[in-house]
Amino acid sequence: MRRARIRTAACATALAAALTAAAPAAGTAPAPATGTAQGIRWGDCPEKPVPAGMRCATLDVPLDHEHPAGGTTRIALAKLPASAPARGRLGSLLLNYGGPGAPGIAYLAADPALFAELNERYDLIAFDPRGVGLSDPVSCGGVQAAGSGPAPGDPAAQLAALRAEVRRCERHSGRVLQYIGTVHVARDMDAIRRALGEEKLNYLGFSYGTRLGAVYAALYPKNTGRMVLDGVDSLADSLTEQALASARGQQRALDHFLTWCAHRQGCVYGTNTRTAKEKVNALVARLDEHPMTGSGGTPFTGDEAVLAIGSALYYTAYWPDLAAALGQAEREDDPAGLEGFLAPAEPSAPAGTPSKVPADNAEAALIAVNCADDPDRGEEKADPVSIAREIGSLSERFRAVSEIFGPRQLMTVLACYGRPAGTDFIRRIDHPGAPRMLLVGTRGDPATPYEWTEETARRLGSAVIVDHKGDGHTGYPSSACVRGYVDGFLTDGRLPAGTRACPAGE
């Protein structure tokens, strides 16, 4: 799912690395995927465990679809064959779990039961996007630049540290780092469609995967089949507006959590939700000044607390544990419960099993993709004065949105400073002529605010919205009502007329 856990600009920016050829020139329309469809030879999966019947393969695609003679990169695929094809097999359904940087194969292997009904008639196809997971993964050597915290250090020193990390990314990643971005992956998806022998691409994407689906529909409207986008990402917002919307969404989710907590016996913040919000803000400020002692004697700061709270807000099933963790921190000065939310979000290999995926791959891919999709910050703006000016002009605006999430999200606006401007193709998507599709937005989503669902629906011009009134990130995993609409559309082509609502808890 979309990860809102970038620590600072220093951590984020340098991971963009050498994006000199990462996206089409601004103002130009991407060329279609090239080459002929090739068959896929399915075999055993390289990393275990996997569900019974899962098969894996690789597909070579051009590094640059506009210049296919310039080399290839390898895309890792997995398939769960339809379990009840006699009911009427519908072909293949491509899945994307978001990120950017989420390894689709590992996620499908971890929880195939979520899509059991769809899997009866569809072959479920997962893939690791280029640069991610088993698909020629990018890395920055596991090193993060200095400067964590809610405010940047000296801008000149920070910019130098970011550029140094760019060079580390170049050293630890192959040529694929230069060709990362949503437009490239959308072209890869059409190559996957052709290799599978499908006339149309049927697709279910979550979080960032919704941006990927929308770009595919804009590039290949005639090849788009039944498409569902859940937890809808923005197509139009600048990196600054995205960061503001994310901070606003996180604060809204925290407010919902505190209201929920206030109605539970033993909530550490009592029954007054206004003062509860103030107490959470005070906890973070206190940890910024005087960190608690975390596991292994390491300091647990306000930055870690904000990351932990933000992670816990993704799913309402985590809320009881978050309430207990906050109580432990407030009453016992012990951050152990909050630390539990800082574990890696991605599925990992079993203990003792070596993985081919670098430990920092998800974060490296996250920033590389986001910067390839951002046309605003070119090399000519990469100077300390510009950094200081932007932070100074935006800091109060971000803090007004959220006292704790705003300052951290502000740092993400620097993520692409000094890198070549990315493509503007995504921002120019407007009524691409794709078939009608289904969009799911959740009102209390901390990562992809509901406003983005409405905005993207307007830009696609062919979308029906399911308005999920609940909390948490995306609707399909937690709402039977949402699953009913999604599964009905994907299996039977049923698409409601106009917006439909799914109440919270249903």
mmCIF file of N, CA, C and O in Angstrom, residues 271-353:
data_model
loop_
_atom_site.group_PDB
_atom_site.id
_atom_site.type_symbol
_atom_site.label_atom_id
_atom_site.label_comp_id
_atom_site.label_asym_id
_atom_site.label_seq_id
_atom_site.Cartn_x
_atom_site.Cartn_y
_atom_site.Cartn_z
ATOM 1 N N THR A 271 -12.060 10.781 27.826
ATOM 2 C CA THR A 271 -13.244 10.849 26.967
ATOM 3 C C THR A 271 -13.372 12.157 26.198
ATOM 4 O O THR A 271 -14.287 12.314 25.403
ATOM 5 N N ASN A 272 -12.464 13.088 26.417
ATOM 6 C CA ASN A 272 -12.511 14.372 25.727
ATOM 7 C C ASN A 272 -11.605 14.309 24.501
ATOM 8 O O ASN A 272 -10.375 14.288 24.620
ATOM 9 N N THR A 273 -12.195 14.282 23.316
ATOM 10 C CA THR A 273 -11.389 14.100 22.105
ATOM 11 C C THR A 273 -10.544 15.327 21.780
ATOM 12 O O THR A 273 -9.484 15.196 21.167
ATOM 13 N N ARG A 274 -10.992 16.507 22.166
ATOM 14 C CA ARG A 274 -10.184 17.703 21.886
ATOM 15 C C ARG A 274 -8.892 17.680 22.693
ATOM 16 O O ARG A 274 -7.801 17.883 22.158
ATOM 17 N N THR A 275 -9.021 17.399 23.994
ATOM 18 C CA THR A 275 -7.803 17.344 24.813
ATOM 19 C C THR A 275 -6.962 16.123 24.462
ATOM 20 O O THR A 275 -5.740 16.155 24.614
ATOM 21 N N ALA A 276 -7.603 15.053 23.977
ATOM 22 C CA ALA A 276 -6.850 13.874 23.548
ATOM 23 C C ALA A 276 -5.896 14.241 22.415
ATOM 24 O O ALA A 276 -4.723 13.834 22.396
ATOM 25 N N LYS A 277 -6.382 14.997 21.443
ATOM 26 C CA LYS A 277 -5.533 15.445 20.339
ATOM 27 C C LYS A 277 -4.360 16.262 20.855
ATOM 28 O O LYS A 277 -3.213 16.088 20.412
ATOM 29 N N GLU A 278 -4.624 17.151 21.812
ATOM 30 C CA GLU A 278 -3.565 17.966 22.381
ATOM 31 C C GLU A 278 -2.531 17.103 23.106
ATOM 32 O O GLU A 278 -1.322 17.394 23.058
ATOM 33 N N LYS A 279 -2.983 16.042 23.742
ATOM 34 C CA LYS A 279 -2.064 15.176 24.483
ATOM 35 C C LYS A 279 -1.175 14.360 23.539
ATOM 36 O O LYS A 279 -0.002 14.116 23.845
ATOM 37 N N VAL A 280 -1.725 13.935 22.411
ATOM 38 C CA VAL A 280 -0.893 13.236 21.430
ATOM 39 C C VAL A 280 0.168 14.191 20.886
ATOM 40 O O VAL A 280 1.348 13.827 20.751
ATOM 41 N N ASN A 281 -0.246 15.417 20.568
ATOM 42 C CA ASN A 281 0.722 16.407 20.103
ATOM 43 C C ASN A 281 1.811 16.642 21.144
ATOM 44 O O ASN A 281 2.995 16.767 20.802
ATOM 45 N N ALA A 282 1.406 16.688 22.416
ATOM 46 C CA ALA A 282 2.367 16.924 23.492
ATOM 47 C C ALA A 282 3.329 15.752 23.633
ATOM 48 O O ALA A 282 4.529 15.947 23.904
ATOM 49 N N LEU A 283 2.834 14.530 23.448
ATOM 50 C CA LEU A 283 3.704 13.356 23.521
ATOM 51 C C LEU A 283 4.803 13.437 22.463
ATOM 52 O O LEU A 283 5.987 13.206 22.752
ATOM 53 N N VAL A 284 4.406 13.775 21.245
ATOM 54 C CA VAL A 284 5.388 13.865 20.167
ATOM 55 C C VAL A 284 6.404 14.963 20.450
ATOM 56 O O VAL A 284 7.615 14.770 20.277
ATOM 57 N N ALA A 285 5.922 16.122 20.886
ATOM 58 C CA ALA A 285 6.834 17.222 21.198
ATOM 59 C C ALA A 285 7.793 16.846 22.323
ATOM 60 O O ALA A 285 8.987 17.178 22.285
ATOM 61 N N ARG A 286 7.279 16.143 23.321
ATOM 62 C CA ARG A 286 8.122 15.713 24.441
ATOM 63 C C ARG A 286 9.206 14.740 23.972
ATOM 64 O O ARG A 286 10.365 14.829 24.404
ATOM 65 N N LEU A 287 8.834 13.841 23.075
ATOM 66 C CA LEU A 287 9.813 12.876 22.569
ATOM 67 C C LEU A 287 10.842 13.536 21.656
ATOM 68 O O LEU A 287 11.980 13.072 21.564
ATOM 69 N N ASP A 288 10.445 14.610 20.974
ATOM 70 C CA ASP A 288 11.429 15.357 20.189
ATOM 71 C C ASP A 288 12.502 15.961 21.095
ATOM 72 O O ASP A 288 13.682 15.998 20.738
ATOM 73 N N GLU A 289 12.078 16.433 22.258
ATOM 74 C CA GLU A 289 13.020 17.054 23.191
ATOM 75 C C GLU A 289 13.754 16.024 24.044
ATOM 76 O O GLU A 289 14.963 16.146 24.279
ATOM 77 N N HIS A 290 13.015 15.017 24.508
ATOM 78 C CA HIS A 290 13.591 14.020 25.419
ATOM 79 C C HIS A 290 13.141 12.622 24.982
ATOM 80 O O HIS A 290 12.122 12.109 25.455
ATOM 81 N N PRO A 291 13.860 11.990 24.075
ATOM 82 C CA PRO A 291 13.462 10.657 23.584
ATOM 83 C C PRO A 291 13.402 9.631 24.711
ATOM 84 O O PRO A 291 14.142 9.714 25.706
ATOM 85 N N MET A 292 12.492 8.669 24.555
ATOM 86 C CA MET A 292 12.467 7.517 25.450
ATOM 87 C C MET A 292 13.567 6.547 25.026
ATOM 88 O O MET A 292 14.125 6.653 23.929
ATOM 89 N N THR A 293 13.848 5.606 25.900
ATOM 90 C CA THR A 293 14.833 4.575 25.579
ATOM 91 C C THR A 293 14.110 3.399 24.942
ATOM 92 O O THR A 293 13.247 2.770 25.557
ATOM 93 N N GLY A 294 14.440 3.139 23.688
ATOM 94 C CA GLY A 294 13.796 2.061 22.959
ATOM 95 C C GLY A 294 14.560 0.762 23.070
ATOM 96 O O GLY A 294 15.493 0.621 23.876
ATOM 97 N N SER A 295 14.171 -0.213 22.260
ATOM 98 C CA SER A 295 14.818 -1.516 22.296
ATOM 99 C C SER A 295 16.289 -1.381 21.933
ATOM 100 O O SER A 295 16.665 -0.606 21.059
ATOM 101 N N GLY A 296 17.115 -2.132 22.625
ATOM 102 C CA GLY A 296 18.555 -2.078 22.388
ATOM 103 C C GLY A 296 19.199 -0.802 22.862
ATOM 104 O O GLY A 296 20.346 -0.501 22.507
ATOM 105 N N GLY A 297 18.465 -0.009 23.663
ATOM 106 C CA GLY A 297 19.028 1.225 24.176
ATOM 107 C C GLY A 297 19.011 2.380 23.207
ATOM 108 O O GLY A 297 19.556 3.446 23.501
ATOM 109 N N THR A 298 18.374 2.205 22.044
ATOM 110 C CA THR A 298 18.328 3.276 21.047
ATOM 111 C C THR A 298 17.268 4.305 21.427
ATOM 112 O O THR A 298 16.243 3.968 22.035
ATOM 113 N N PRO A 299 17.474 5.564 21.062
ATOM 114 C CA PRO A 299 16.474 6.590 21.384
ATOM 115 C C PRO A 299 15.220 6.428 20.541
ATOM 116 O O PRO A 299 15.282 6.136 19.351
ATOM 117 N N PHE A 300 14.078 6.613 21.173
ATOM 118 C CA PHE A 300 12.786 6.590 20.483
ATOM 119 C C PHE A 300 12.261 8.015 20.488
ATOM 120 O O PHE A 300 11.847 8.544 21.519
ATOM 121 N N THR A 301 12.294 8.662 19.326
ATOM 122 C CA THR A 301 12.019 10.085 19.210
ATOM 123 C C THR A 301 10.583 10.351 18.772
ATOM 124 O O THR A 301 9.820 9.436 18.462
ATOM 125 N N GLY A 302 10.253 11.630 18.701
ATOM 126 C CA GLY A 302 8.943 12.023 18.174
ATOM 127 C C GLY A 302 8.763 11.583 16.746
ATOM 128 O O GLY A 302 7.643 11.252 16.328
ATOM 129 N N ASP A 303 9.839 11.567 15.972
ATOM 130 C CA ASP A 303 9.757 11.113 14.582
ATOM 131 C C ASP A 303 9.314 9.666 14.520
ATOM 132 O O ASP A 303 8.427 9.299 13.737
ATOM 133 N N GLU A 304 9.922 8.808 15.369
ATOM 134 C CA GLU A 304 9.506 7.409 15.412
ATOM 135 C C GLU A 304 8.057 7.269 15.870
ATOM 136 O O GLU A 304 7.317 6.422 15.361
ATOM 137 N N ALA A 305 7.664 8.078 16.821
ATOM 138 C CA ALA A 305 6.284 8.006 17.316
ATOM 139 C C ALA A 305 5.289 8.351 16.207
ATOM 140 O O ALA A 305 4.260 7.676 16.050
ATOM 141 N N VAL A 306 5.577 9.390 15.432
ATOM 142 C CA VAL A 306 4.678 9.776 14.345
ATOM 143 C C VAL A 306 4.617 8.684 13.290
ATOM 144 O O VAL A 306 3.539 8.357 12.768
ATOM 145 N N LEU A 307 5.761 8.085 12.970
ATOM 146 C CA LEU A 307 5.775 6.993 12.002
ATOM 147 C C LEU A 307 4.948 5.811 12.504
ATOM 148 O O LEU A 307 4.193 5.192 11.748
ATOM 149 N N ALA A 308 5.084 5.487 13.787
ATOM 150 C CA ALA A 308 4.352 4.361 14.360
ATOM 151 C C ALA A 308 2.850 4.624 14.355
ATOM 152 O O ALA A 308 2.049 3.764 13.966
ATOM 153 N N ILE A 309 2.442 5.807 14.796
ATOM 154 C CA ILE A 309 1.015 6.149 14.823
ATOM 155 C C ILE A 309 0.452 6.118 13.410
ATOM 156 O O ILE A 309 -0.632 5.581 13.159
ATOM 157 N N GLY A 310 1.171 6.719 12.452
ATOM 158 C CA GLY A 310 0.712 6.725 11.069
ATOM 159 C C GLY A 310 0.529 5.333 10.508
ATOM 160 O O GLY A 310 -0.453 5.051 9.809
ATOM 161 N N SER A 311 1.461 4.428 10.820
ATOM 162 C CA SER A 311 1.343 3.050 10.344
ATOM 163 C C SER A 311 0.130 2.355 10.956
ATOM 164 O O SER A 311 -0.599 1.631 10.283
ATOM 165 N N ALA A 312 -0.100 2.582 12.252
ATOM 166 C CA ALA A 312 -1.210 1.922 12.939
ATOM 167 C C ALA A 312 -2.561 2.399 12.449
ATOM 168 O O ALA A 312 -3.559 1.673 12.558
ATOM 169 N N LEU A 313 -2.630 3.601 11.909
ATOM 170 C CA LEU A 313 -3.906 4.140 11.440
ATOM 171 C C LEU A 313 -4.346 3.526 10.114
ATOM 172 O O LEU A 313 -5.475 3.752 9.683
ATOM 173 N N TYR A 314 -3.482 2.766 9.461
ATOM 174 C CA TYR A 314 -3.829 2.207 8.157
ATOM 175 C C TYR A 314 -5.021 1.264 8.225
ATOM 176 O O TYR A 314 -5.806 1.191 7.289
ATOM 177 N N TYR A 315 -5.156 0.505 9.320
ATOM 178 C CA TYR A 315 -6.236 -0.476 9.413
ATOM 179 C C TYR A 315 -6.855 -0.424 10.803
ATOM 180 O O TYR A 315 -6.147 -0.406 11.803
ATOM 181 N N THR A 316 -8.171 -0.409 10.838
ATOM 182 C CA THR A 316 -8.865 -0.305 12.125
ATOM 183 C C THR A 316 -8.594 -1.511 13.018
ATOM 184 O O THR A 316 -8.723 -1.409 14.236
ATOM 185 N N ALA A 317 -8.203 -2.633 12.417
ATOM 186 C CA ALA A 317 -7.868 -3.798 13.238
ATOM 187 C C ALA A 317 -6.660 -3.534 14.134
ATOM 188 O O ALA A 317 -6.472 -4.208 15.155
ATOM 189 N N TYR A 318 -5.840 -2.538 13.778
ATOM 190 C CA TYR A 318 -4.674 -2.206 14.591
ATOM 191 C C TYR A 318 -5.019 -1.253 15.737
ATOM 192 O O TYR A 318 -4.187 -1.019 16.620
ATOM 193 N N TRP A 319 -6.210 -0.655 15.725
ATOM 194 C CA TRP A 319 -6.511 0.398 16.680
ATOM 195 C C TRP A 319 -6.452 -0.053 18.137
ATOM 196 O O TRP A 319 -5.929 0.698 18.979
ATOM 197 N N PRO A 320 -6.947 -1.228 18.504
ATOM 198 C CA PRO A 320 -6.789 -1.640 19.918
ATOM 199 C C PRO A 320 -5.324 -1.718 20.345
ATOM 200 O O PRO A 320 -4.982 -1.314 21.472
ATOM 201 N N ASP A 321 -4.464 -2.208 19.466
ATOM 202 C CA ASP A 321 -3.039 -2.273 19.794
ATOM 203 C C ASP A 321 -2.428 -0.880 19.884
ATOM 204 O O ASP A 321 -1.545 -0.630 20.718
ATOM 205 N N LEU A 322 -2.877 0.040 19.033
ATOM 206 C CA LEU A 322 -2.378 1.409 19.108
ATOM 207 C C LEU A 322 -2.801 2.052 20.425
ATOM 208 O O LEU A 322 -1.996 2.750 21.072
ATOM 209 N N ALA A 323 -4.055 1.841 20.836
ATOM 210 C CA ALA A 323 -4.519 2.388 22.115
ATOM 211 C C ALA A 323 -3.666 1.853 23.270
ATOM 212 O O ALA A 323 -3.262 2.611 24.174
ATOM 213 N N ALA A 324 -3.370 0.555 23.234
ATOM 214 C CA ALA A 324 -2.543 -0.039 24.289
ATOM 215 C C ALA A 324 -1.118 0.510 24.246
ATOM 216 O O ALA A 324 -0.504 0.781 25.287
ATOM 217 N N ALA A 325 -0.584 0.684 23.032
ATOM 218 C CA ALA A 325 0.786 1.186 22.893
ATOM 219 C C ALA A 325 0.921 2.614 23.392
ATOM 220 O O ALA A 325 1.911 2.971 24.049
ATOM 221 N N LEU A 326 -0.072 3.458 23.103
ATOM 222 C CA LEU A 326 -0.038 4.832 23.592
ATOM 223 C C LEU A 326 -0.164 4.867 25.117
ATOM 224 O O LEU A 326 0.494 5.664 25.787
ATOM 225 N N GLY A 327 -1.004 3.996 25.661
ATOM 226 C CA GLY A 327 -1.110 3.903 27.102
ATOM 227 C C GLY A 327 0.204 3.489 27.742
ATOM 228 O O GLY A 327 0.614 4.038 28.789
ATOM 229 N N GLN A 328 0.898 2.535 27.129
ATOM 230 C CA GLN A 328 2.188 2.077 27.641
ATOM 231 C C GLN A 328 3.225 3.208 27.602
ATOM 232 O O GLN A 328 4.014 3.377 28.540
ATOM 233 N N ALA A 329 3.202 3.980 26.532
ATOM 234 C CA ALA A 329 4.152 5.084 26.416
ATOM 235 C C ALA A 329 3.852 6.183 27.427
ATOM 236 O O ALA A 329 4.766 6.726 28.072
ATOM 237 N N GLU A 330 2.576 6.521 27.581
ATOM 238 C CA GLU A 330 2.205 7.623 28.473
ATOM 239 C C GLU A 330 2.346 7.246 29.946
ATOM 240 O O GLU A 330 2.827 8.040 30.757
ATOM 241 N N ARG A 331 1.911 6.037 30.296
ATOM 242 C CA ARG A 331 1.865 5.653 31.710
ATOM 243 C C ARG A 331 3.183 5.077 32.214
ATOM 244 O O ARG A 331 3.540 5.255 33.378
ATOM 245 N N GLU A 332 3.921 4.381 31.310
ATOM 246 C CA GLU A 332 5.111 3.658 31.754
ATOM 247 C C GLU A 332 6.396 4.185 31.133
ATOM 248 O O GLU A 332 7.472 3.641 31.390
ATOM 249 N N ASP A 333 6.275 5.216 30.298
ATOM 250 C CA ASP A 333 7.456 5.756 29.617
ATOM 251 C C ASP A 333 8.164 4.666 28.822
ATOM 252 O O ASP A 333 9.394 4.629 28.738
ATOM 253 N N ASP A 334 7.368 3.782 28.225
ATOM 254 C CA ASP A 334 7.894 2.618 27.506
ATOM 255 C C ASP A 334 7.370 2.646 26.073
ATOM 256 O O ASP A 334 6.155 2.540 25.835
ATOM 257 N N PRO A 335 8.256 2.753 25.067
ATOM 258 C CA PRO A 335 7.803 2.828 23.675
ATOM 259 C C PRO A 335 7.679 1.487 22.976
ATOM 260 O O PRO A 335 7.482 1.441 21.764
ATOM 261 N N ALA A 336 7.776 0.380 23.724
ATOM 262 C CA ALA A 336 7.833 -0.942 23.076
ATOM 263 C C ALA A 336 6.626 -1.199 22.183
ATOM 264 O O ALA A 336 6.754 -1.745 21.082
ATOM 265 N N GLY A 337 5.433 -0.827 22.648
ATOM 266 C CA GLY A 337 4.244 -1.066 21.843
ATOM 267 C C GLY A 337 4.269 -0.281 20.543
ATOM 268 O O GLY A 337 3.923 -0.797 19.481
ATOM 269 N N LEU A 338 4.689 0.976 20.618
ATOM 270 C CA LEU A 338 4.774 1.789 19.403
ATOM 271 C C LEU A 338 5.851 1.266 18.474
ATOM 272 O O LEU A 338 5.696 1.296 17.245
ATOM 273 N N GLU A 339 6.942 0.770 19.015
ATOM 274 C CA GLU A 339 8.009 0.223 18.181
ATOM 275 C C GLU A 339 7.514 -0.926 17.324
ATOM 276 O O GLU A 339 8.010 -1.145 16.210
ATOM 277 N N GLY A 340 6.527 -1.655 17.843
ATOM 278 C CA GLY A 340 6.009 -2.786 17.085
ATOM 279 C C GLY A 340 5.399 -2.392 15.751
ATOM 280 O O GLY A 340 5.328 -3.217 14.831
ATOM 281 N N PHE A 341 4.971 -1.122 15.627
ATOM 282 C CA PHE A 341 4.380 -0.670 14.367
ATOM 283 C C PHE A 341 5.429 -0.210 13.362
ATOM 284 O O PHE A 341 5.085 0.155 12.233
ATOM 285 N N LEU A 342 6.691 -0.231 13.768
ATOM 286 C CA LEU A 342 7.749 0.205 12.872
ATOM 287 C C LEU A 342 8.415 -0.947 12.151
ATOM 288 O O LEU A 342 9.393 -0.753 11.439
ATOM 289 N N ALA A 343 7.891 -2.166 12.317
ATOM 290 C CA ALA A 343 8.429 -3.314 11.590
ATOM 291 C C ALA A 343 8.200 -3.114 10.107
ATOM 292 O O ALA A 343 7.310 -2.373 9.693
ATOM 293 N N PRO A 344 8.983 -3.766 9.259
ATOM 294 C CA PRO A 344 8.805 -3.619 7.812
ATOM 295 C C PRO A 344 7.379 -3.933 7.389
ATOM 296 O O PRO A 344 6.757 -4.874 7.886
ATOM 297 N N ALA A 345 6.852 -3.130 6.460
ATOM 298 C CA ALA A 345 5.475 -3.313 6.003
ATOM 299 C C ALA A 345 5.362 -4.418 4.975
ATOM 300 O O ALA A 345 4.292 -4.962 4.759
ATOM 301 N N GLU A 346 6.479 -4.761 4.334
ATOM 302 C CA GLU A 346 6.415 -5.743 3.262
ATOM 303 C C GLU A 346 6.608 -7.153 3.794
ATOM 304 O O GLU A 346 7.350 -7.376 4.751
ATOM 305 N N PRO A 347 5.978 -8.155 3.186
ATOM 306 C CA PRO A 347 6.254 -9.539 3.561
ATOM 307 C C PRO A 347 7.725 -9.840 3.378
ATOM 308 O O PRO A 347 8.365 -9.349 2.449
ATOM 309 N N SER A 348 8.283 -10.634 4.259
ATOM 310 C CA SER A 348 9.705 -10.952 4.178
ATOM 311 C C SER A 348 9.898 -12.449 4.082
ATOM 312 O O SER A 348 8.997 -13.241 4.345
ATOM 313 N N ALA A 349 11.113 -12.838 3.693
ATOM 314 C CA ALA A 349 11.428 -14.261 3.592
ATOM 315 C C ALA A 349 11.457 -14.872 4.986
ATOM 316 O O ALA A 349 11.758 -14.201 5.973
ATOM 317 N N PRO A 350 11.140 -16.172 5.123
ATOM 318 C CA PRO A 350 11.200 -16.827 6.423
ATOM 319 C C PRO A 350 12.606 -16.751 7.014
ATOM 320 O O PRO A 350 13.592 -16.617 6.294
ATOM 321 N N ALA A 351 12.679 -16.833 8.339
ATOM 322 C CA ALA A 351 13.976 -16.792 9.004
ATOM 323 C C ALA A 351 14.884 -17.884 8.447
ATOM 324 O O ALA A 351 14.478 -19.023 8.266
ATOM 325 N N GLY A 352 16.116 -17.516 8.194
ATOM 326 C CA GLY A 352 17.078 -18.474 7.666
ATOM 327 C C GLY A 352 17.043 -18.624 6.167
ATOM 328 O O GLY A 352 17.865 -19.342 5.595
ATOM 329 N N THR A 353 16.106 -17.955 5.492
ATOM 330 C CA THR A 353 16.012 -18.048 4.042
ATOM 331 C C THR A 353 16.620 -16.805 3.423
ATOM 332 O O THR A 353 16.132 -15.700 3.656
#
